[in-house]
Short mmCIF file of C-alpha atoms and ligand atoms in Angstrom, two decimals:
data_model
loop_
_atom_site.label_atom_id
_atom_site.label_comp_id
_atom_site.label_asym_id
_atom_site.label_seq_id
_atom_site.Cartn_x
_atom_site.Cartn_y
_atom_site.Cartn_z
CA MET A 109 5.55 7.91 4.62
CA GLU A 110 6.90 7.34 8.11
CA GLU A 111 5.28 10.58 9.26
CA LYS A 112 1.99 9.61 7.62
CA THR A 113 1.75 6.27 9.35
CA LYS A 114 3.00 7.51 12.75
CA ASP A 115 0.86 6.65 15.75
CA ILE A 116 -1.37 4.19 13.94
CA LEU A 117 -3.73 2.41 16.33
CA VAL A 118 -5.78 0.34 13.87
CA GLU A 119 -4.78 -0.86 10.44
CA VAL A 120 -6.90 -2.88 8.05
CA LYS A 121 -5.10 -4.53 5.14
CA ASN A 122 -6.87 -6.15 2.18
CA LEU A 123 -9.86 -7.07 4.34
CA LYS A 124 -12.46 -9.33 2.76
CA LYS A 125 -15.70 -10.54 4.27
CA TYR A 126 -17.88 -12.77 2.11
CA PHE A 127 -21.17 -14.23 3.31
CA SER A 128 -22.30 -17.47 1.73
CA VAL A 129 -25.74 -17.57 0.18
CA LYS A 130 -26.65 -21.20 -0.33
CA LYS A 131 -28.72 -22.16 -3.33
CA GLY A 132 -30.00 -25.52 -4.47
CA PHE A 133 -29.96 -28.86 -2.62
CA PHE A 134 -27.17 -29.51 -0.10
CA GLY A 135 -25.82 -26.02 -0.71
CA LYS A 136 -24.40 -27.26 -4.00
CA ASN A 137 -24.47 -23.94 -5.78
CA THR A 138 -23.09 -21.73 -3.04
CA VAL A 139 -22.64 -18.13 -4.05
CA TYR A 140 -21.10 -15.34 -2.01
CA THR A 141 -22.15 -11.84 -1.10
CA LYS A 142 -18.94 -9.85 -1.24
CA ALA A 143 -19.84 -7.44 1.54
CA VAL A 144 -16.28 -6.20 2.04
CA ASP A 145 -13.89 -6.86 -0.80
CA ASP A 146 -10.25 -5.89 -0.35
CA VAL A 147 -10.47 -2.86 1.90
CA SER A 148 -7.39 -1.15 3.40
CA PHE A 149 -7.10 1.90 5.68
CA TYR A 150 -5.54 3.01 8.95
CA ILE A 151 -6.69 5.02 11.95
CA ARG A 152 -4.30 7.07 14.07
CA LYS A 153 -4.46 7.26 17.86
CA GLY A 154 -6.91 9.91 19.01
CA GLU A 155 -8.46 10.57 15.62
CA THR A 156 -11.95 9.94 14.27
CA PHE A 157 -12.07 8.10 10.97
CA GLY A 158 -15.47 8.41 9.28
CA LEU A 159 -16.65 5.56 7.05
CA VAL A 160 -19.45 6.57 4.72
CA GLY A 161 -21.56 5.03 1.98
CA GLU A 162 -25.06 3.97 1.00
CA SER A 163 -26.84 1.16 2.77
CA GLY A 164 -25.27 -2.22 1.90
CA CYS A 165 -21.85 -0.79 0.91
CA GLY A 166 -20.07 -2.85 3.60
CA LYS A 167 -19.29 -0.16 6.16
CA THR A 168 -21.04 -1.85 9.10
CA THR A 169 -19.57 -5.22 8.12
CA THR A 170 -16.11 -3.61 8.15
CA GLY A 171 -16.77 -2.29 11.69
CA ARG A 172 -17.99 -5.68 12.84
CA CYS A 173 -14.92 -7.40 11.42
CA ILE A 174 -12.62 -5.00 13.30
CA THR A 175 -14.46 -5.62 16.58
CA ARG A 176 -14.31 -9.32 15.69
CA LEU A 177 -18.06 -9.74 15.89
CA TYR A 178 -17.58 -11.32 12.47
CA ASP A 179 -14.82 -13.70 11.47
CA ILE A 180 -13.00 -12.38 8.44
CA THR A 181 -12.71 -14.16 5.10
CA SER A 182 -9.17 -12.91 4.42
CA GLY A 183 -6.87 -9.98 5.01
CA GLU A 184 -5.31 -8.59 8.17
CA ILE A 185 -6.45 -6.36 11.02
CA TYR A 186 -3.78 -4.81 13.23
CA PHE A 187 -4.46 -3.25 16.62
CA ARG A 188 -1.46 -1.59 18.30
CA GLY A 189 0.65 -3.36 15.70
CA LYS A 190 -0.63 -6.83 16.64
CA GLU A 191 -2.59 -8.89 14.13
CA ILE A 192 -6.06 -9.60 15.60
CA GLY A 193 -7.98 -10.69 12.52
CA ARG A 194 -7.24 -14.37 13.10
CA VAL A 195 -7.16 -14.45 16.90
CA LYS A 196 -9.29 -17.33 18.18
CA GLU A 197 -12.48 -16.68 20.17
CA ARG A 198 -10.96 -17.77 23.50
CA SER A 199 -8.20 -15.16 23.17
CA LEU A 200 -10.50 -12.31 22.26
CA LYS A 201 -11.32 -11.18 25.81
CA ASN A 202 -8.45 -8.67 26.06
CA ILE A 203 -9.17 -7.28 22.61
CA ARG A 204 -12.86 -6.85 23.49
CA LYS A 205 -11.81 -4.76 26.50
CA GLU A 206 -9.82 -2.42 24.26
CA ILE A 207 -12.26 -2.30 21.33
CA GLN A 208 -15.91 -1.54 21.94
CA MET A 209 -18.89 -0.81 19.73
CA ILE A 210 -21.83 1.59 19.93
CA PHE A 211 -24.77 0.30 17.92
CA GLN A 212 -27.14 2.07 15.59
CA ASP A 213 -30.42 1.16 17.20
CA PRO A 214 -30.57 2.22 20.84
CA TYR A 215 -33.90 0.38 21.15
CA ALA A 216 -32.70 -3.01 19.97
CA SER A 217 -29.20 -2.93 21.47
CA LEU A 218 -30.27 -2.74 25.14
CA ASN A 219 -31.83 -5.71 26.91
CA SER A 220 -35.31 -4.50 27.87
CA ARG A 221 -35.42 -6.79 30.94
CA MET A 222 -32.24 -5.43 32.49
CA THR A 223 -31.96 -2.26 34.56
CA VAL A 224 -29.51 0.42 33.48
CA ARG A 225 -27.26 -0.63 36.39
CA ASP A 226 -27.14 -4.21 35.09
CA ILE A 227 -26.62 -3.13 31.47
CA ILE A 228 -23.66 -0.90 32.28
CA GLY A 229 -22.37 -3.31 34.94
CA GLU A 230 -22.39 -6.37 32.66
CA PRO A 231 -19.02 -5.64 30.97
CA LEU A 232 -17.52 -4.92 34.42
CA ASP A 233 -18.66 -8.38 35.54
CA ILE A 234 -17.31 -10.05 32.41
CA HIS A 235 -13.89 -8.44 32.87
CA ASN A 236 -13.84 -8.79 36.68
CA ILE A 237 -13.45 -5.08 37.26
CA GLY A 238 -13.89 -3.88 40.88
CA ASN A 239 -15.88 -5.25 43.80
CA GLU A 240 -19.59 -4.54 44.22
CA SER A 241 -19.25 -1.07 45.75
CA GLU A 242 -16.51 -0.05 43.32
CA ARG A 243 -18.70 -1.16 40.42
CA GLN A 244 -21.53 0.91 41.81
CA GLU A 245 -19.27 3.97 41.83
CA ILE A 246 -18.03 3.27 38.30
CA ILE A 247 -21.63 3.00 37.07
CA TYR A 248 -22.58 6.33 38.69
CA GLU A 249 -19.50 7.97 37.24
CA LEU A 250 -20.31 6.63 33.76
CA LEU A 251 -23.90 7.85 34.01
CA ASN A 252 -22.59 11.27 34.94
CA LYS A 253 -20.15 11.22 32.02
CA VAL A 254 -22.98 10.63 29.53
CA GLY A 255 -25.28 13.24 31.08
CA LEU A 256 -27.57 10.90 33.06
CA LYS A 257 -28.25 10.75 36.80
CA LYS A 258 -27.61 8.20 39.57
CA GLU A 259 -31.33 7.60 39.98
CA HIS A 260 -31.57 6.46 36.35
CA SER A 261 -29.60 3.33 37.25
CA ASN A 262 -32.68 1.53 38.63
CA ARG A 263 -34.81 2.13 35.56
CA PHE A 264 -35.42 -0.02 32.49
CA PRO A 265 -34.60 0.99 28.88
CA HIS A 266 -38.27 1.55 27.92
CA GLU A 267 -38.44 4.40 30.46
CA PHE A 268 -35.99 6.49 28.40
CA SER A 269 -36.09 8.49 25.17
CA GLY A 270 -34.05 7.39 22.10
CA GLY A 271 -31.28 9.89 22.87
CA GLN A 272 -31.08 8.74 26.50
CA ARG A 273 -30.94 5.10 25.44
CA GLN A 274 -28.04 5.88 23.14
CA ARG A 275 -26.31 7.54 26.12
CA ILE A 276 -26.81 4.29 28.08
CA GLY A 277 -25.27 2.36 25.17
CA ILE A 278 -22.31 4.75 25.19
CA ALA A 279 -21.88 4.37 28.97
CA ARG A 280 -21.86 0.58 28.53
CA ALA A 281 -19.20 0.85 25.81
CA LEU A 282 -17.05 3.08 28.07
CA ALA A 283 -17.35 0.83 31.15
CA VAL A 284 -14.20 -1.18 30.43
CA GLU A 285 -12.17 1.92 29.49
CA PRO A 286 -11.58 1.02 25.84
CA SER A 287 -9.13 2.93 23.69
CA PHE A 288 -11.00 2.41 20.41
CA ILE A 289 -14.76 2.55 19.73
CA VAL A 290 -16.58 1.61 16.54
CA CYS A 291 -19.59 3.94 16.43
CA ASP A 292 -22.00 2.23 14.02
CA GLU A 293 -24.43 4.91 12.84
CA PRO A 294 -24.93 6.05 16.45
CA ILE A 295 -27.11 9.02 15.53
CA SER A 296 -29.06 7.75 12.51
CA ALA A 297 -32.04 6.54 14.56
CA LEU A 298 -32.24 9.73 16.64
CA ASP A 299 -34.26 12.92 16.11
CA VAL A 300 -32.28 15.62 14.30
CA SER A 301 -32.52 17.82 17.42
CA ILE A 302 -30.77 15.13 19.50
CA GLN A 303 -28.11 14.16 16.94
CA ALA A 304 -25.88 17.19 17.59
CA GLN A 305 -26.03 16.60 21.37
CA VAL A 306 -24.83 13.01 20.99
CA VAL A 307 -22.06 13.99 18.53
CA ASN A 308 -20.87 16.77 20.89
CA MET A 309 -20.87 14.34 23.78
CA LEU A 310 -18.82 11.80 21.80
CA GLU A 311 -16.31 14.56 20.97
CA ASP A 312 -16.04 15.61 24.63
CA LEU A 313 -15.55 11.99 25.72
CA GLN A 314 -12.88 11.56 23.07
CA LYS A 315 -10.92 14.52 24.45
CA ASP A 316 -11.38 13.49 28.10
CA MET A 317 -10.57 9.82 27.64
CA GLY A 318 -8.15 9.90 24.70
CA LEU A 319 -10.46 7.74 22.58
CA THR A 320 -10.08 6.81 18.93
CA TYR A 321 -13.25 6.37 16.85
CA LEU A 322 -14.34 4.65 13.68
CA PHE A 323 -17.53 6.59 12.97
CA ILE A 324 -19.84 4.87 10.49
CA ALA A 325 -22.63 6.80 8.73
CA HIS A 326 -24.65 6.63 5.51
CA ASP A 327 -24.56 10.36 4.96
CA LEU A 328 -21.53 12.63 4.59
CA SER A 329 -23.25 15.46 6.48
CA MET A 330 -23.31 13.27 9.62
CA VAL A 331 -19.55 12.67 9.70
CA LYS A 332 -18.40 16.09 8.54
CA HIS A 333 -17.88 17.70 11.92
CA ILE A 334 -16.69 14.75 13.95
CA SER A 335 -14.23 13.16 11.49
CA ASP A 336 -10.56 14.01 11.02
CA ARG A 337 -10.37 11.80 7.94
CA ILE A 338 -13.09 10.07 5.94
CA GLY A 339 -13.24 6.91 3.82
CA VAL A 340 -16.02 6.59 1.23
CA MET A 341 -17.25 3.05 0.47
CA TYR A 342 -19.13 1.78 -2.55
CA LEU A 343 -20.22 -1.82 -3.04
CA GLY A 344 -17.62 -3.37 -0.72
CA LYS A 345 -14.70 -1.14 -1.80
CA ILE A 346 -13.16 2.08 -0.54
CA VAL A 347 -13.24 4.59 -3.40
CA GLU A 348 -11.77 7.66 -1.68
CA ILE A 349 -9.97 8.59 1.55
CA ALA A 350 -9.01 12.13 2.53
CA SER A 351 -9.04 14.53 5.44
CA SER A 352 -12.53 15.76 6.22
CA LYS A 353 -11.69 19.28 4.96
CA GLU A 354 -10.11 18.04 1.74
CA LEU A 355 -12.97 15.64 1.00
CA TYR A 356 -15.60 18.35 1.39
CA ASN A 357 -13.68 21.02 -0.48
CA LYS A 358 -12.00 18.95 -3.18
CA PRO A 359 -13.81 15.63 -3.64
CA LYS A 360 -12.25 13.70 -6.52
CA HIS A 361 -14.16 10.46 -7.01
CA PRO A 362 -17.41 10.81 -9.02
CA TYR A 363 -19.29 8.86 -6.30
CA THR A 364 -18.08 11.16 -3.51
CA LYS A 365 -19.10 14.17 -5.61
CA ALA A 366 -22.58 12.71 -6.01
CA LEU A 367 -22.90 12.01 -2.26
CA LEU A 368 -21.78 15.56 -1.45
CA SER A 369 -24.12 17.17 -3.92
CA ALA A 370 -27.03 15.44 -2.19
CA ILE A 371 -26.37 17.28 1.09
CA PRO A 372 -28.74 20.22 1.49
CA ILE A 373 -26.95 23.55 2.17
CA PRO A 374 -28.98 26.14 4.06
CA ASP A 375 -27.71 28.94 1.82
CA PRO A 376 -29.63 29.57 -1.44
CA ASP A 377 -26.59 31.28 -3.08
CA VAL A 378 -24.34 28.27 -2.48
CA THR A 379 -27.11 25.86 -3.53
CA GLU A 380 -27.59 27.78 -6.77
CA LYS A 381 -23.88 27.71 -7.65
CA ARG A 382 -23.39 24.08 -6.73
CA GLN A 383 -23.58 21.46 -9.44
CA THR A 384 -26.02 18.73 -8.54
CA VAL A 385 -24.89 15.22 -9.49
CA VAL A 386 -27.79 12.82 -9.73
CA LEU A 387 -26.94 9.16 -9.33
CA GLU A 388 -28.79 7.10 -11.91
CA GLY A 389 -29.83 3.51 -11.31
CA GLU A 390 -29.61 1.18 -8.36
CA VAL A 391 -26.55 -0.12 -6.50
CA PRO A 392 -25.68 -3.44 -8.24
CA SER A 393 -25.84 -6.69 -6.27
CA PRO A 394 -22.75 -7.49 -4.16
CA ILE A 395 -23.27 -11.14 -5.21
CA ASN A 396 -22.36 -10.30 -8.77
CA PRO A 397 -20.67 -6.88 -8.78
CA PRO A 398 -19.68 -5.26 -12.10
CA ALA A 399 -16.21 -6.19 -13.41
CA GLY A 400 -13.61 -3.45 -13.46
CA CYS A 401 -14.77 -0.38 -11.57
CA ARG A 402 -17.80 -1.26 -9.47
CA PHE A 403 -19.20 2.23 -9.86
CA ARG A 404 -19.11 2.17 -13.68
CA THR A 405 -22.81 1.26 -14.11
CA ARG A 406 -23.73 4.58 -12.48
CA CYS A 407 -20.81 6.75 -13.51
CA LYS A 408 -21.28 9.32 -16.25
CA TYR A 409 -17.51 9.38 -16.95
CA ALA A 410 -17.19 5.61 -17.48
CA MET A 411 -14.69 4.65 -20.23
CA ASP A 412 -13.72 1.33 -21.81
CA ILE A 413 -10.89 0.81 -19.33
CA CYS A 414 -13.39 1.07 -16.44
CA LYS A 415 -14.98 -2.16 -17.67
CA GLU A 416 -11.70 -3.97 -18.06
CA LYS A 417 -9.53 -2.92 -15.15
CA GLU A 418 -10.29 -2.35 -11.51
CA PRO A 419 -8.94 1.06 -10.42
CA LYS A 420 -6.47 0.90 -7.50
CA LEU A 421 -6.70 3.21 -4.50
CA ASN A 422 -3.85 5.62 -5.38
CA ASP A 423 -2.39 8.50 -3.40
CA VAL A 424 -3.26 11.40 -5.73
CA ASP A 425 -2.36 14.18 -3.32
CA GLU A 426 -1.04 14.55 0.20
CA GLU A 427 -2.82 11.64 1.97
CA HIS A 428 -5.70 11.84 -0.50
CA PHE A 429 -6.42 8.40 -1.94
CA VAL A 430 -8.77 7.81 -4.88
CA ALA A 431 -9.72 4.71 -6.87
CA CYS A 432 -10.62 6.05 -10.31
CA HIS A 433 -9.03 5.78 -13.77
CA LEU A 434 -9.57 9.51 -14.28
CA LEU A 435 -6.93 10.30 -11.67
CA LYS A 436 -3.24 9.66 -11.68
CA SER A 437 -1.15 8.64 -8.66
CA SER A 438 1.14 11.37 -7.24
CA SER A 439 3.97 8.86 -6.70
FE1 LIG B 581 -16.15 6.35 -13.24
FE2 LIG B 581 -14.25 4.92 -14.48
FE3 LIG B 581 -13.63 6.44 -12.39
FE4 LIG B 581 -15.04 4.22 -12.09
S1 LIG B 581 -12.93 4.35 -12.79
S2 LIG B 581 -15.44 6.18 -11.14
S3 LIG B 581 -16.31 4.23 -13.91
S4 LIG B 581 -14.40 7.13 -14.39
#
């Protein structure tokens, strides 16, 4: 166990994030959307942990809780062994320097009235890094790192393509030399032809700068190459965690199997042999999720116990965790 948890940079324990949805006069009948509901995982230094699931499963909310863009409802978040989940806003400055975020939409995440120089320079100002000429040099260096040129610094976001805008967002995230970056669907809004370029660049930056990533995506094919380990989320819960190789070759949870079977394989022989798992029905509401296993309303293996008892995330193989009554814990 000691070996397994060696070099942990980020650890999330029993994280919950509920959003209140007020109903009726004076918010009398307040109900809660359980966006993240008792999620635990860890990320080692220098690795990429992929977090995958359908839209609304809670993956982005999890990322925003870790970066402390959202206050958490309960649970603990550790960064370098220090609990940061309850740190007050005024003490967050140092954490924000260490933990940065790259956003999904490169159009919406950049201020259209600021030049690239001002966008990348803003975090340097906030954290009082360098004098004016040093900042200028840092900005040029960052532009170079993300494959842009010095002359781009005087331009505005609308003068760039989607891929270039995402590079600007990455340069901004790198400005304060963070050690951990939450990449929230950073390639989903980009053309397929550009996606691989951005993923390769993120991998190169990781090697050069010793970065650790939480890489969020809605599709397993997007995280396959970049992730060392992957967590699969469904309706606010993690249902499976394994190394990228293990998850692709030996998925164990019925939901992971369904997600994997939806990935097109450009080889007709493999496609023919592969069993397609079609997910029936819609994802239930996170306001009133099913009792027991949350996946049971769409699971073809559902048994009586699945209605009655919530499956725990058990270690079923070497660092392969699954929450399903079909599988027994290895311990
Ligand atoms: Fe399906 Fe039951 Fe496993 Fe849930 S616990 S995934 S319903 S078999």
